[in-house]
Amino acid sequence: MSAETPSHAAASSHENRLAHETSPYLLQHKHNPVDWWPWGPDALAEAQRTNRPILLSVGYAACHWCHVMAHESFEDDATARVMNELFVNIKVDREERPDIDHIYMSALHHLGEQGGWPLTMFLTPAGEPVWGGTYFPNTTRYGRPSFLDVMREVSRIFREEPANIAHNRDALMQKLAERARPAEKVTIGPRELDSAAAAVGRAFDPVNGGFRGAPKFPQCPMLEMLWRAYARRHDNRFAEIVELTLERMSDGGIYDHLGGGFSRYSVDEKWLVPHFEKMLYDNAQLLELLALAADRSAKPIFATRARETVAWLTREMTTREGAFAASLDADSEGEEGKFYVWSLAEIEQVLGQEDAALLARHYDVTAAGNFEGHNILNRLQRAPSDDATENRLASMRASLLAMRDLRVRPGLDDKVLADWNGLMIAALVNAGLMLDEPTWIDLAKRAFALIAGAMTRGDRLGHSWRNGKLLFPGLSSDFAAMIRAALALHEATDERGYLDQAVAWQRAFDRHYADAANGGYFITADDAAGLVVRPKSTTDDALPNPHGLTAQNLVRLAAYTGDDAWRTQADALFDALLPAAAENLYSHLSLLNGLDLRLRAAELVAIGDDATQLAAAALRLPFIDRIVLRAGHPDELPPQHPARAAFASRAASALLVCVGERCSLPVTQAEKIADAVAAMRA
C-alpha cells in the first residue's frame, strides 16, 4: 500500500482539492466526499465570503485514529454532506505545517481540552479558534457526542448567536453534554466509571482491605476496577486501596506461607482463617493483581507472593501434560485445614526450640493457637525484621514444608478446565512480562498447547478434560478465557499462530453462542443437549463474566488485526449489555473493566529494524490498558491494518502511541515510550 493510498477504499472516484497537494497524508484524503481545502488564503477567503465557520482537521500519516475518523466520518457520504453544507473544511498535515498545528493545539489546551491527533478545531471565518477536540465518534456513545451532533450545535451557535460566539463555550458544552447523554438512553462513560469506583472505594475496610465485615473474598474484578480508576484518574488512593487489600491478604492466613497460593476466602474480617480450598481461578486473577502492585510499589511482598504462587502452581497444580489442575480440597483425613495448621510442639520438633521461637514470633504461633487450638501461619502483626532474619525464616519454612509434605494431602481435582486454564495462561503471560519471568511464559505456552490440541474439535473448544476424555461442547466462559489467553501469548511472543487461533475461536464463538435477538452470548452452544432453555448471564460470580472478557478480547482483536469490524462488534456488545449493567453496576464489574479498556487503551505499534526493542519496552507497561504490536516492516502487519499506510513513508524505526482515539508523534527511543503514553494520558 503506497503512502498516497487511503487506509480504506473511497466509495467514489471523485477527487477534491487535496489531489493537487504533495503531502502523503493529504493525498490519502483526496477521494473523500468532503470538499477539503488545503490551508491557505483561498480557504480563509472562502470562509469569509460565505460567512461559514471553519472546520480544521489536523493529522499525519502515521496517526492511527486519524485513519479511523477518516473511515467513519470523512469517507461517509452523509457526514460529508453536513460538513460541506455547514463549514469550510480544511485539512492540514501537522508534519508539513507544524506552525499551524502548534497554534491550534495550544488553543485547545487553553480551552481545557486534551490534546492529541486527530486535532479537530472549529474556527471563525477569520481563523480564530472557538472550540474543538480530537477524535469524535460517528455515533453517540459512552457519554461522548457524535461528530454530527457536534457540528450541528457548533453551526447553530455561529448562526443564531454570532455576537456572543466567544462567550458561548459553556453553553455549547452544556448542549453537547445533553446530546451525549440523552434521557431515553442509558449512558455509561468515564464519569460513571469514576463514580462507581469512588463508591466501591468508600465501602472498603480501611484497616484490613476488602469489603468491610466477614467473610472476605478476593473479589478480583472489583480490585481491577479500582486499579483502573487509579490509572484513569491518576488518583493514588485507588491504588492504595488495592495494595492494602493485597498486602493484608498476602500476610494473612488466606495465603499459604509454606507452599504458596491463596485459599478461596477468609471466614473472618482480618484474612486470618481461610476456607482452605485453593482454586486455580482465584490464584490466576490474584497473580495479575500482584504483578500490577509490584510494578507500582516499592514493597517486595507483591513480587515475592507472585513468585511463590507460581512455584506452587508448578509444583502442585501442573498435570503431566502441562496444563493446570482445577483445585485442591480444603479437607484431609476428614478435617478441614488439617494439612495446613500446626501446633507449637510440631514446629519445635522440626526446627528446635530456638528457631521455633523465632518463627513463632514472626508467624503468630502460640501454645494456645489462633484457630481451634491450632496455628494458622500468618504475618498480620509483622515483627521488626532484617534480611538476615528473613533468610533464616525462609530456611525454616522450607523445613516445615518438607515435613508437611509427609502428611496426608488434601484431594487434588486434576481435571483440566478450559476457562480456568485460560485465566491462568493469560496471568502467567501478563505477570511474567511485568516481573521479567520468561519461564512463566513457557509454562503458559505448554498449557495452551495441551488445550488447543486435546480439548478442541475443529475450531471449537470443549470444557473439561481428564484421562483423555473431553466434555464437549464448551461454555461461553471457555471461549472468552482461552481467546484472552491466545491474545496474551500473541502479544508476548509475536507468533502469528496465536492470533489466528484467537480469530478462529472468536468466529466459532459468534457462530454457536451469540444471542442474535438480544445481543451478547448464551452460556451454552446452539447444539448443546440436555437443557430445556439456553441460559444467559451478564453478572460476575467467582469468575469474571464471559461478556466482560469478550469485550476486552474484541478491542484487542481490532488492534491486532487492524480490522475495525471487531471494535464495532465490541460497541454493539456494550450497547446490548450496558442497560442491564446500569441497574446494578457492582454485579457487572468485568464488563465495566472491558469498557475502560475500550475507552482508554494505549495502542502501541512498533515498526522497523528496532521494533523488537521498542516493543519490549512497551510490554513492560501495565498490561490492563496497553496493546502492543510490532513488525519489521509495515507489510508484515495485517493487510487491513491502518499502520501499514501510516508507516509506509518512514525509513527509520518508530513506535506510534494512540490513547483514547488520539495519537502521539512517532517515538524512536525505547526509554521515551512510557513518557509518551503518560503524556497522551495527562
Coordinates of N, CA, C and O in Angstrom, one line a residue, residues 363-474:
Y363 N 5.3 -15.5 62.9 CA 4.2 -16.1 62.3 C 3.0 -16.4 63.2 O 2.2 -17.3 62.9
D364 N 2.9 -15.7 64.3 CA 1.7 -15.7 65.2 C 1.4 -17.1 65.7 O 0.3 -17.6 65.7
V365 N 2.5 -17.8 66.2 CA 2.3 -19.2 66.7 C 2.4 -19.1 68.2 O 3.4 -18.6 68.8
T366 N 1.4 -19.7 68.9 CA 1.4 -19.8 70.3 C 1.0 -21.2 70.7 O 0.5 -22.0 69.9
A367 N 1.2 -21.5 72.0 CA 0.8 -22.8 72.5 C -0.7 -23.0 72.4 O -1.2 -24.1 72.2
A368 N -1.5 -21.9 72.7 CA -2.9 -22.0 72.6 C -3.5 -22.0 71.2 O -4.6 -22.5 70.9
G369 N -2.7 -21.5 70.2 CA -3.1 -21.4 68.9 C -4.0 -20.2 68.5 O -4.5 -19.5 69.4
N370 N -4.2 -20.0 67.3 CA -5.1 -18.9 66.8 C -6.3 -19.4 66.0 O -7.1 -18.6 65.5
F371 N -6.5 -20.8 66.0 CA -7.6 -21.3 65.3 C -7.9 -22.7 65.9 O -7.2 -23.7 65.6
E372 N -9.0 -22.7 66.7 CA -9.4 -24.0 67.2 C -8.3 -24.8 67.8 O -8.2 -26.1 67.6
G373 N -7.4 -24.2 68.6 CA -6.3 -24.9 69.3 C -5.1 -25.1 68.4 O -4.1 -25.7 68.9
H374 N -5.2 -24.8 67.1 CA -4.1 -24.9 66.2 C -3.6 -23.5 65.8 O -4.2 -22.5 66.1
N375 N -2.5 -23.5 65.0 CA -2.0 -22.3 64.5 C -2.0 -22.2 62.9 O -1.6 -23.2 62.3
I376 N -2.6 -21.2 62.4 CA -2.5 -20.8 61.0 C -1.4 -19.8 60.9 O -1.4 -18.7 61.5
L377 N -0.4 -20.2 60.1 CA 0.7 -19.3 60.0 C 0.3 -18.0 59.2 O -0.4 -18.1 58.2
N378 N 0.7 -16.9 59.8 CA 0.4 -15.6 59.2 C 1.3 -14.5 59.7 O 2.0 -14.7 60.7
R379 N 1.3 -13.4 59.0 CA 2.2 -12.3 59.4 C 1.4 -11.0 59.5 O 1.9 -9.9 59.1
L380 N 0.2 -11.1 60.0 CA -0.7 -10.0 60.1 C -0.2 -8.9 61.1 O -0.5 -7.7 61.0
Q381 N 0.6 -9.4 62.1 CA 1.2 -8.5 63.0 C 2.7 -8.6 62.8 O 3.4 -9.4 63.5
R382 N 3.2 -7.9 61.9 CA 4.7 -8.1 61.5 C 5.6 -7.6 62.6 O 5.5 -6.4 63.1
A383 N 6.5 -8.5 63.0 CA 7.6 -8.1 63.9 C 8.7 -7.4 63.1 O 8.9 -7.7 62.0
P384 N 9.5 -6.6 63.8 CA 10.7 -6.0 63.1 C 11.6 -7.1 62.5 O 11.8 -8.1 63.2
S385 N 12.1 -6.8 61.3 CA 12.9 -7.9 60.7 C 14.0 -7.2 59.9 O 14.1 -6.0 59.7
D386 N 15.0 -8.1 59.4 CA 16.0 -7.6 58.5 C 16.3 -8.8 57.5 O 15.7 -9.8 57.6
D387 N 17.2 -8.5 56.6 CA 17.5 -9.5 55.6 C 18.0 -10.8 56.2 O 17.6 -11.9 55.7
A388 N 18.9 -10.8 57.2 CA 19.4 -12.0 57.8 C 18.3 -12.8 58.4 O 18.3 -14.0 58.3
T389 N 17.4 -12.1 59.1 CA 16.3 -12.8 59.7 C 15.4 -13.4 58.7 O 14.9 -14.6 58.8
E390 N 15.1 -12.7 57.6 CA 14.2 -13.2 56.6 C 14.8 -14.5 55.9 O 14.1 -15.4 55.5
N391 N 16.1 -14.5 55.7 CA 16.8 -15.6 55.2 C 16.7 -16.8 56.1 O 16.5 -18.0 55.6
R392 N 16.8 -16.6 57.4 CA 16.6 -17.7 58.4 C 15.2 -18.2 58.3 O 15.0 -19.4 58.3
L393 N 14.2 -17.3 58.2 CA 12.8 -17.7 58.2 C 12.5 -18.5 56.9 O 11.8 -19.5 57.0
A394 N 13.1 -18.1 55.8 CA 12.9 -18.8 54.6 C 13.4 -20.3 54.7 O 12.8 -21.2 54.2
S395 N 14.6 -20.5 55.3 CA 15.1 -21.8 55.5 C 14.2 -22.6 56.4 O 13.9 -23.8 56.2
M396 N 13.6 -22.0 57.5 CA 12.7 -22.7 58.4 C 11.4 -23.1 57.6 O 10.9 -24.2 57.8
R397 N 10.9 -22.2 56.8 CA 9.7 -22.5 56.0 C 9.9 -23.7 55.1 O 9.1 -24.6 55.0
A398 N 11.1 -23.8 54.5 CA 11.4 -24.9 53.7 C 11.4 -26.2 54.5 O 10.9 -27.3 54.0
S399 N 12.0 -26.2 55.7 CA 12.0 -27.4 56.6 C 10.6 -27.8 56.9 O 10.2 -29.0 56.9
L400 N 9.7 -26.8 57.3 CA 8.3 -27.1 57.6 C 7.6 -27.7 56.4 O 6.7 -28.6 56.5
L401 N 7.8 -27.1 55.2 CA 7.1 -27.6 54.0 C 7.5 -29.0 53.7 O 6.7 -29.8 53.4
A402 N 8.8 -29.4 53.9 CA 9.2 -30.7 53.7 C 8.5 -31.7 54.7 O 8.1 -32.8 54.3
M403 N 8.4 -31.3 55.9 CA 7.7 -32.1 56.9 C 6.2 -32.2 56.5 O 5.5 -33.2 56.6
R404 N 5.6 -31.0 56.1 CA 4.2 -31.0 55.8 C 3.9 -32.0 54.6 O 2.8 -32.6 54.5
D405 N 4.8 -32.1 53.7 CA 4.6 -32.9 52.5 C 4.5 -34.4 52.9 O 4.0 -35.2 52.1
L406 N 4.8 -34.8 54.1 CA 4.7 -36.2 54.6 C 3.3 -36.4 55.1 O 3.0 -37.6 55.3
R407 N 2.5 -35.4 55.3 CA 1.2 -35.6 55.8 C 0.2 -36.1 54.7 O 0.6 -36.1 53.5
V408 N -0.9 -36.5 55.1 CA -2.0 -36.9 54.2 C -2.4 -35.7 53.4 O -2.9 -34.7 54.1
R409 N -2.3 -35.7 52.1 CA -2.6 -34.5 51.4 C -4.1 -34.3 51.1 O -4.8 -35.3 51.0
P410 N -4.5 -33.0 51.0 CA -5.9 -32.8 50.5 C -6.1 -33.4 49.1 O -5.1 -33.5 48.3
G411 N -7.3 -33.7 48.8 CA -7.6 -34.2 47.4 C -7.3 -33.2 46.4 O -7.6 -32.0 46.5
L412 N -6.8 -33.6 45.3 CA -6.5 -32.8 44.1 C -7.5 -33.1 43.0 O -7.6 -34.2 42.6
D413 N -8.2 -32.1 42.6 CA -9.2 -32.2 41.5 C -8.3 -31.9 40.2 O -8.1 -30.8 39.9
D414 N -7.9 -33.0 39.5 CA -6.9 -32.8 38.4 C -7.6 -32.7 37.1 O -6.9 -32.8 36.1
K415 N -8.9 -32.5 37.0 CA -9.5 -32.2 35.7 C -9.0 -30.9 35.2 O -8.7 -29.9 35.9
V416 N -8.9 -30.8 33.9 CA -8.4 -29.5 33.2 C -9.6 -28.8 32.6 O -10.3 -29.3 31.8
L417 N -9.9 -27.6 33.2 CA -11.0 -26.8 32.7 C -10.4 -25.7 31.8 O -9.5 -25.0 32.1
A418 N -11.0 -25.6 30.6 CA -10.5 -24.7 29.6 C -10.6 -23.2 30.1 O -9.6 -22.5 29.9
D419 N -11.7 -22.9 30.7 CA -11.8 -21.5 31.1 C -10.9 -21.1 32.3 O -10.2 -20.1 32.2
W420 N -10.8 -22.0 33.3 CA -9.8 -21.7 34.4 C -8.4 -21.7 33.9 O -7.6 -20.9 34.3
N421 N -8.1 -22.6 33.0 CA -6.7 -22.6 32.4 C -6.5 -21.3 31.6 O -5.4 -20.8 31.6
G422 N -7.5 -20.9 30.9 CA -7.3 -19.7 30.1 C -7.0 -18.5 31.0 O -6.1 -17.7 30.6
L423 N -7.6 -18.4 32.1 CA -7.3 -17.3 33.1 C -5.9 -17.4 33.5 O -5.2 -16.4 33.6
M424 N -5.4 -18.6 33.9 CA -4.1 -18.8 34.4 C -3.0 -18.6 33.3 O -2.0 -18.0 33.5
I425 N -3.3 -19.0 32.1 CA -2.3 -18.8 31.0 C -2.1 -17.3 30.8 O -1.0 -16.9 30.7
A426 N -3.2 -16.6 30.7 CA -3.0 -15.1 30.5 C -2.3 -14.5 31.7 O -1.5 -13.6 31.5
A427 N -2.6 -14.9 32.9 CA -2.0 -14.4 34.1 C -0.5 -14.6 34.1 O 0.3 -13.8 34.4
L428 N -0.1 -15.8 33.7 CA 1.3 -16.1 33.6 C 2.0 -15.3 32.6 O 3.2 -14.8 32.8
V429 N 1.4 -15.0 31.5 CA 2.0 -14.2 30.4 C 2.1 -12.7 30.9 O 3.1 -12.1 30.9
N430 N 1.0 -12.2 31.4 CA 0.9 -10.8 31.8 C 1.9 -10.5 33.0 O 2.6 -9.5 33.0
A431 N 1.8 -11.4 34.0 CA 2.7 -11.2 35.1 C 4.1 -11.5 34.8 O 5.1 -10.8 35.3
G432 N 4.4 -12.5 33.9 CA 5.7 -12.8 33.5 C 6.4 -11.7 32.8 O 7.6 -11.4 33.0
L433 N 5.7 -10.9 32.0 CA 6.2 -9.8 31.3 C 6.6 -8.7 32.3 O 7.7 -8.1 32.2
M434 N 5.7 -8.4 33.2 CA 5.9 -7.3 34.1 C 7.0 -7.6 35.2 O 7.7 -6.7 35.6
L435 N 7.2 -8.9 35.5 CA 8.1 -9.3 36.6 C 9.4 -9.9 36.0 O 10.2 -10.4 36.7
D436 N 9.5 -9.8 34.7 CA 10.7 -10.4 34.0 C 10.9 -11.8 34.3 O 12.0 -12.2 34.7
E437 N 9.9 -12.6 34.1 CA 10.0 -14.1 34.4 C 9.6 -14.8 33.1 O 8.5 -15.3 32.9
P438 N 10.6 -14.9 32.1 CA 10.2 -15.6 30.8 C 9.8 -17.0 31.0 O 9.1 -17.5 30.1
T439 N 10.3 -17.7 32.0 CA 9.9 -19.1 32.1 C 8.4 -19.3 32.4 O 7.8 -20.3 32.1
W440 N 7.8 -18.2 32.9 CA 6.3 -18.3 33.1 C 5.6 -18.3 31.8 O 4.6 -19.0 31.7
I441 N 6.1 -17.6 30.8 CA 5.5 -17.6 29.5 C 5.7 -19.0 28.9 O 4.8 -19.5 28.2
D442 N 6.8 -19.7 29.1 CA 6.9 -21.1 28.7 C 5.9 -22.0 29.3 O 5.4 -22.9 28.6
L443 N 5.6 -21.8 30.6 CA 4.6 -22.6 31.2 C 3.2 -22.4 30.5 O 2.5 -23.3 30.3
A444 N 3.0 -21.1 30.2 CA 1.7 -20.7 29.6 C 1.6 -21.4 28.2 O 0.5 -21.9 27.8
K445 N 2.7 -21.4 27.5 CA 2.7 -21.9 26.1 C 2.4 -23.4 26.2 O 1.7 -24.0 25.3
R446 N 3.0 -24.1 27.1 CA 2.8 -25.5 27.2 C 1.3 -25.9 27.6 O 0.7 -26.8 27.0
A447 N 0.8 -25.1 28.5 CA -0.6 -25.4 28.9 C -1.6 -25.1 27.7 O -2.5 -25.8 27.4
F448 N -1.3 -24.0 27.0 CA -2.1 -23.6 25.8 C -2.1 -24.7 24.8 O -3.1 -25.0 24.2
A449 N -0.9 -25.3 24.5 CA -0.8 -26.3 23.5 C -1.6 -27.5 23.8 O -2.2 -28.1 22.9
L450 N -1.7 -27.9 25.1 CA -2.5 -29.0 25.5 C -4.0 -28.7 25.2 O -4.7 -29.6 24.7
I451 N -4.4 -27.5 25.6 CA -5.9 -27.2 25.4 C -6.2 -27.1 24.0 O -7.2 -27.6 23.5
A452 N -5.3 -26.4 23.2 CA -5.6 -26.2 21.8 C -5.5 -27.5 21.0 O -6.1 -27.6 19.9
G453 N -4.9 -28.5 21.6 CA -4.8 -29.8 20.9 C -5.8 -30.8 21.4 O -6.8 -31.1 20.7
A454 N -5.7 -31.1 22.7 CA -6.6 -32.2 23.2 C -8.0 -31.8 23.5 O -8.9 -32.6 23.6
M455 N -8.2 -30.5 23.7 CA -9.5 -30.0 24.1 C -10.3 -29.3 23.0 O -11.2 -28.5 23.3
T456 N -10.0 -29.5 21.8 CA -10.7 -28.9 20.7 C -11.2 -30.0 19.7 O -10.7 -31.0 19.6
R457 N -12.3 -29.6 19.0 CA -12.7 -30.3 17.9 C -12.9 -29.3 16.8 O -13.9 -28.5 16.8
G458 N -12.1 -29.4 15.8 CA -12.1 -28.3 14.7 C -11.8 -27.0 15.3 O -10.8 -26.8 16.0
D459 N -12.7 -26.0 15.1 CA -12.4 -24.7 15.6 C -13.2 -24.4 16.9 O -13.4 -23.3 17.3
R460 N -13.6 -25.5 17.6 CA -14.4 -25.4 18.8 C -13.8 -26.0 20.0 O -13.1 -27.0 19.9
L461 N -14.0 -25.4 21.2 CA -13.4 -25.8 22.4 C -14.4 -26.7 23.2 O -15.6 -26.5 23.1
G462 N -13.8 -27.6 23.9 CA -14.5 -28.3 24.9 C -14.4 -27.6 26.3 O -13.7 -26.6 26.4
H463 N -15.0 -28.2 27.3 CA -14.9 -27.5 28.6 C -14.0 -28.2 29.6 O -13.1 -27.6 30.2
S464 N -14.1 -29.5 29.7 CA -13.4 -30.3 30.7 C -12.7 -31.5 30.1 O -13.3 -32.2 29.3
W465 N -11.4 -31.7 30.6 CA -10.7 -32.9 30.1 C -10.0 -33.6 31.2 O -9.4 -33.0 32.1
R466 N -10.1 -34.9 31.2 CA -9.4 -35.7 32.2 C -9.2 -37.1 31.6 O -10.2 -37.7 31.1
N467 N -8.0 -37.7 31.8 CA -7.7 -39.1 31.3 C -8.1 -39.3 29.9 O -8.7 -40.3 29.5
G468 N -7.9 -38.3 29.1 CA -8.1 -38.4 27.6 C -9.6 -38.2 27.2 O -9.9 -38.3 26.0
K469 N -10.5 -37.9 28.2 CA -11.9 -37.8 27.8 C -12.3 -36.3 27.9 O -11.9 -35.6 28.9
L470 N -13.0 -35.8 26.9 CA -13.3 -34.4 26.7 C -14.8 -34.2 26.9 O -15.6 -34.9 26.2
L471 N -15.2 -33.3 27.7 CA -16.6 -32.9 27.8 C -16.8 -31.8 26.8 O -16.2 -30.7 26.8
F472 N -17.7 -32.0 25.8 CA -17.8 -31.2 24.6 C -19.3 -31.0 24.3 O -20.1 -32.0 24.5
P473 N -19.8 -29.8 23.9 CA -19.1 -28.6 23.6 C -18.8 -27.8 24.9 O -19.4 -28.0 25.9
G474 N -17.9 -26.8 24.7 CA -17.6 -26.0 25.8 C -18.6 -24.9 26.1 O -19.7 -24.8 25.5

